Amino acid sequence: MRVRPMGEKLELRPHLSDTRTRG
């Protein structure tokens, strides 16, 4: 099982949300 793509997607999701709320 690959946890890299899942972790990367999950990390990217919150990152985009934070940037949108911050901007």
XYZ file of C-alpha atoms in Angstrom:
23
model
C 0.000 0.000 0.000
C 1.304 3.491 -0.817
C 0.784 6.040 1.930
C 2.806 8.699 0.147
C 0.167 9.762 -2.420
C -2.569 9.643 0.228
C -0.561 11.684 2.719
C 0.483 14.122 0.030
C -3.103 14.621 -1.133
C -4.324 15.080 2.426
C -1.541 17.536 3.176
C -2.168 19.460 -0.036
C -5.890 19.717 0.690
C -5.492 21.525 4.040
C -2.674 23.615 2.610
C -4.907 24.944 -0.169
C -7.702 25.649 2.316
C -5.318 27.529 4.619
C -3.977 29.595 1.753
C -7.493 30.441 0.574
C -8.635 31.457 4.042
C -5.412 33.373 4.683
C -5.410 35.147 1.325
